[in-house]
PDB file of C-alpha atoms in Angstrom:
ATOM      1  CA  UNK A   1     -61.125  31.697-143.529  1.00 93.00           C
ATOM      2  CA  UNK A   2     -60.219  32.069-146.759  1.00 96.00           C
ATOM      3  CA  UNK A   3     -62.411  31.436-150.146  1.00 97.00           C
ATOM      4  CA  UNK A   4     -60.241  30.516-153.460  1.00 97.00           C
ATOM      5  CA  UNK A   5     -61.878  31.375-156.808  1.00 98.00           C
ATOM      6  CA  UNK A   6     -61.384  29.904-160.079  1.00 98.00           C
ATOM      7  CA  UNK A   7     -62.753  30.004-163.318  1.00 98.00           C
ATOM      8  CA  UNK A   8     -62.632  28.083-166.585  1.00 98.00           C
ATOM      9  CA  UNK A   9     -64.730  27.527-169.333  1.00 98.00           C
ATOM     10  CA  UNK A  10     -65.546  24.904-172.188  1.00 99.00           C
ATOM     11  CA  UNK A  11     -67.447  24.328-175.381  1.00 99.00           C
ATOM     12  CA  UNK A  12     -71.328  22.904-174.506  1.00 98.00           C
ATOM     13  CA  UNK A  13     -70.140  19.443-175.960  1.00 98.00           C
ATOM     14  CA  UNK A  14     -67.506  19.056-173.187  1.00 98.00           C
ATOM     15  CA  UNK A  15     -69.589  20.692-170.297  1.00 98.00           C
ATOM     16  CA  UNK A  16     -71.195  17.397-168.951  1.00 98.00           C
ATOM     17  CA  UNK A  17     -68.114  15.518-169.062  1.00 98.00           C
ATOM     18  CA  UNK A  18     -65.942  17.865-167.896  1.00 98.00           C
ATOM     19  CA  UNK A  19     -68.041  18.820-164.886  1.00 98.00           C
ATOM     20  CA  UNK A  20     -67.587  14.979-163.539  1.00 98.00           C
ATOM     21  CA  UNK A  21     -63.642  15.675-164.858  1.00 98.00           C
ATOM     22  CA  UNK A  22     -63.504  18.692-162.018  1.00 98.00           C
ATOM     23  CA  UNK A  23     -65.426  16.709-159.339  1.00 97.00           C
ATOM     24  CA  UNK A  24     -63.132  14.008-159.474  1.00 96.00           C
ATOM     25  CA  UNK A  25     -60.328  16.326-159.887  1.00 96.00           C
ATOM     26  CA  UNK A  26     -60.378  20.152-158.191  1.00 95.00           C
ATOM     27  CA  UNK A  27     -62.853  19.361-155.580  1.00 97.00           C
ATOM     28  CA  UNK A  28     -61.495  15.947-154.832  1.00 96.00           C
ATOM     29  CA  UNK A  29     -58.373  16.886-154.573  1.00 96.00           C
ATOM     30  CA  UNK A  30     -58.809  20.023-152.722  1.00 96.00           C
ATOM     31  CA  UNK A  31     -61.387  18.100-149.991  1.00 96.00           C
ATOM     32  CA  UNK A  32     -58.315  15.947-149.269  1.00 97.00           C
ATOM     33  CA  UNK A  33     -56.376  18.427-148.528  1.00 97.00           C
ATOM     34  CA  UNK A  34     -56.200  19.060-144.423  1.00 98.00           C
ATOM     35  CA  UNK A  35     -57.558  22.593-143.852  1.00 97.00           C
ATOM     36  CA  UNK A  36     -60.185  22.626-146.622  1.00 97.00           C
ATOM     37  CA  UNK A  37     -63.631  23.275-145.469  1.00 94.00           C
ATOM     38  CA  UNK A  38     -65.445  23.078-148.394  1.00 94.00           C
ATOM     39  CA  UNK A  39     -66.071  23.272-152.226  1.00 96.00           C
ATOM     40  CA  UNK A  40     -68.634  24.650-154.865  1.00 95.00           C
ATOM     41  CA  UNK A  41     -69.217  24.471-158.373  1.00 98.00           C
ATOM     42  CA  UNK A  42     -71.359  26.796-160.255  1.00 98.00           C
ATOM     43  CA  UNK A  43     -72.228  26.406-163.895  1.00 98.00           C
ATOM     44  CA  UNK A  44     -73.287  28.686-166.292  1.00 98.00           C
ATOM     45  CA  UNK A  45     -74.104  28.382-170.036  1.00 98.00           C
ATOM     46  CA  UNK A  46     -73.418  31.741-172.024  1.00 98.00           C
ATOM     47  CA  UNK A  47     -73.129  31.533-176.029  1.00 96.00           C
ATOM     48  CA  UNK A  48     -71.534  27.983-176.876  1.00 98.00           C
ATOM     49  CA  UNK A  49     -69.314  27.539-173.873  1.00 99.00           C
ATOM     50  CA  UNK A  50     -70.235  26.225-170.494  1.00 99.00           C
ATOM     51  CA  UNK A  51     -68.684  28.542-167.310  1.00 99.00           C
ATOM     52  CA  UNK A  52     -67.111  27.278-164.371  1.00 98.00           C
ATOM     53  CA  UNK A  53     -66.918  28.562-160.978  1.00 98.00           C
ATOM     54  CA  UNK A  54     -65.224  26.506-158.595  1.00 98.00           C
ATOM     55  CA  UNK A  55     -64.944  28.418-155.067  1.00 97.00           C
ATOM     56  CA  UNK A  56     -62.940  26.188-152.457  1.00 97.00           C
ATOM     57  CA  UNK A  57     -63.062  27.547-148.637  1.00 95.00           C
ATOM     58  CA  UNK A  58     -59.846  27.165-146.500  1.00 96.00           C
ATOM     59  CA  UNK A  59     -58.679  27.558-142.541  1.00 95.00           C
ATOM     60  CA  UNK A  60     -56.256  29.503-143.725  1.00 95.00           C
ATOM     61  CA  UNK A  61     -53.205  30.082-146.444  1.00 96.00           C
ATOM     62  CA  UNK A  62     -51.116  27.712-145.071  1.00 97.00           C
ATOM     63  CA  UNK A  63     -53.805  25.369-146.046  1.00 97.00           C
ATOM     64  CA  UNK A  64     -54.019  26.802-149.339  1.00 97.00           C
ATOM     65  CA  UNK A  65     -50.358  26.027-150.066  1.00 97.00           C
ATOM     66  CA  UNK A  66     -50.660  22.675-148.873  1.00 97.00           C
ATOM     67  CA  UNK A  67     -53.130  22.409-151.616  1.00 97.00           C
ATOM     68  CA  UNK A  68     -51.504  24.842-154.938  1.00 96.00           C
ATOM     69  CA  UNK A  69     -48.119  25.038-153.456  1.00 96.00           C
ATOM     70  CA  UNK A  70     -45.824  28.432-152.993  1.00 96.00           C
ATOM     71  CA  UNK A  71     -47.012  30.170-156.238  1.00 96.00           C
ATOM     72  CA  UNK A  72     -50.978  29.584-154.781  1.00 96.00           C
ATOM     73  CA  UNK A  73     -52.123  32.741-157.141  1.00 97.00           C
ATOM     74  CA  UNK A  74     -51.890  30.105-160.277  1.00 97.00           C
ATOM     75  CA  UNK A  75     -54.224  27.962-161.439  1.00 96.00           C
ATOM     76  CA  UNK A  76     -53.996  24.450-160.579  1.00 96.00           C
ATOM     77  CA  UNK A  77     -54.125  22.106-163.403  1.00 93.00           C
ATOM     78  CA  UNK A  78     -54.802  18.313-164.295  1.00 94.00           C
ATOM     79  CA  UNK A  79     -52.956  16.461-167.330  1.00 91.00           C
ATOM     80  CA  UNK A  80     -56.600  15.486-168.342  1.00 95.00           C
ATOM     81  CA  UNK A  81     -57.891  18.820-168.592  1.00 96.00           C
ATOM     82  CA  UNK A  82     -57.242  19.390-172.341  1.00 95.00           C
ATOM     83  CA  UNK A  83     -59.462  17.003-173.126  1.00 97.00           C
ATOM     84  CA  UNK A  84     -62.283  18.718-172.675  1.00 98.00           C
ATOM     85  CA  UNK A  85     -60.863  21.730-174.669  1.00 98.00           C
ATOM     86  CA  UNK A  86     -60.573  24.003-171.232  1.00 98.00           C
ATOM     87  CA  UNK A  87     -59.818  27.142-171.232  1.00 97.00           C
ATOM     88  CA  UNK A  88     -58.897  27.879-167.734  1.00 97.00           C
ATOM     89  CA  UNK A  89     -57.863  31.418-165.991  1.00 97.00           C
ATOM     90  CA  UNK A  90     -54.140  31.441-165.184  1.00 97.00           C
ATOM     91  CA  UNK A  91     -54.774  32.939-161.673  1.00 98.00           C
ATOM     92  CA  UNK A  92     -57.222  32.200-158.950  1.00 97.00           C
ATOM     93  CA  UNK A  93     -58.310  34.537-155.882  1.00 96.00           C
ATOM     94  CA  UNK A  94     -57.902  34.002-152.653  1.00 95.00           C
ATOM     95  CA  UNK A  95     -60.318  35.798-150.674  1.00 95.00           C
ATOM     96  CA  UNK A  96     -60.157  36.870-147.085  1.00 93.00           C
ATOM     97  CA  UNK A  97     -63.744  36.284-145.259  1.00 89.00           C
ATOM     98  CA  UNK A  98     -63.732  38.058-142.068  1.00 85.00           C
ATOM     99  CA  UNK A  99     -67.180  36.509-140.642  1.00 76.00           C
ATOM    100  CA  UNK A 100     -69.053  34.080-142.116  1.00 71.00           C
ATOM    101  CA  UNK A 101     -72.883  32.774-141.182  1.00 70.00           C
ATOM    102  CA  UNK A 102     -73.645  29.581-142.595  1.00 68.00           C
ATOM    103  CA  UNK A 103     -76.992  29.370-144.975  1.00 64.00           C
TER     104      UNK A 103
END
């Protein structure tokens, strides 16, 4: 399995509406991808922007490409995203989980 990790950030007056902007977008988008397993957002509030965590879980990188294409280190983006003043990390993780145990 692999887990893909991206964050991104925005100013508190965008964090509401920007969190239903990524649920419609990055986890929509990657659950309709064949191979995805999974997504999760975490949120955290630090100073006067709101962090995003957005961890998607994958069969494997094959699936992964299917979902960011060949250059699946960068970021994926939505035209919309500007809107909400994002600043978004150029480059995402892709983590390889050797076991896993569900919670």
């Amino acid at each position: 399995m692999i887990v893909r990790t991206w964050h991104g950030c925005v100013p508190l007056e965008h964090a509401d509406g920007f969190a239903k902007h990524l649920e419609k977008t990055g986890v929509e988008h990657s659950k309709s991808i064949p191979g995805n397993i999974g997504a999760f957002v975490r949120r955290e509030t630090q100073g006067g922007w709101e962090h995003f965590f957005l961890a998607t879980y994958w069969q494997d990188l094959q699936s992964v490409k299917a979902f960011a294409g060949e250059n699946y280190h960068v970021a994926v983006t939505y035209p919309d995203d500007e809107e909400f003043e994002l600043l978004s990390d150029p480059y995402v993780f892709q983590h390889v989980v050797e076991s896993f145990s569900p919670l």
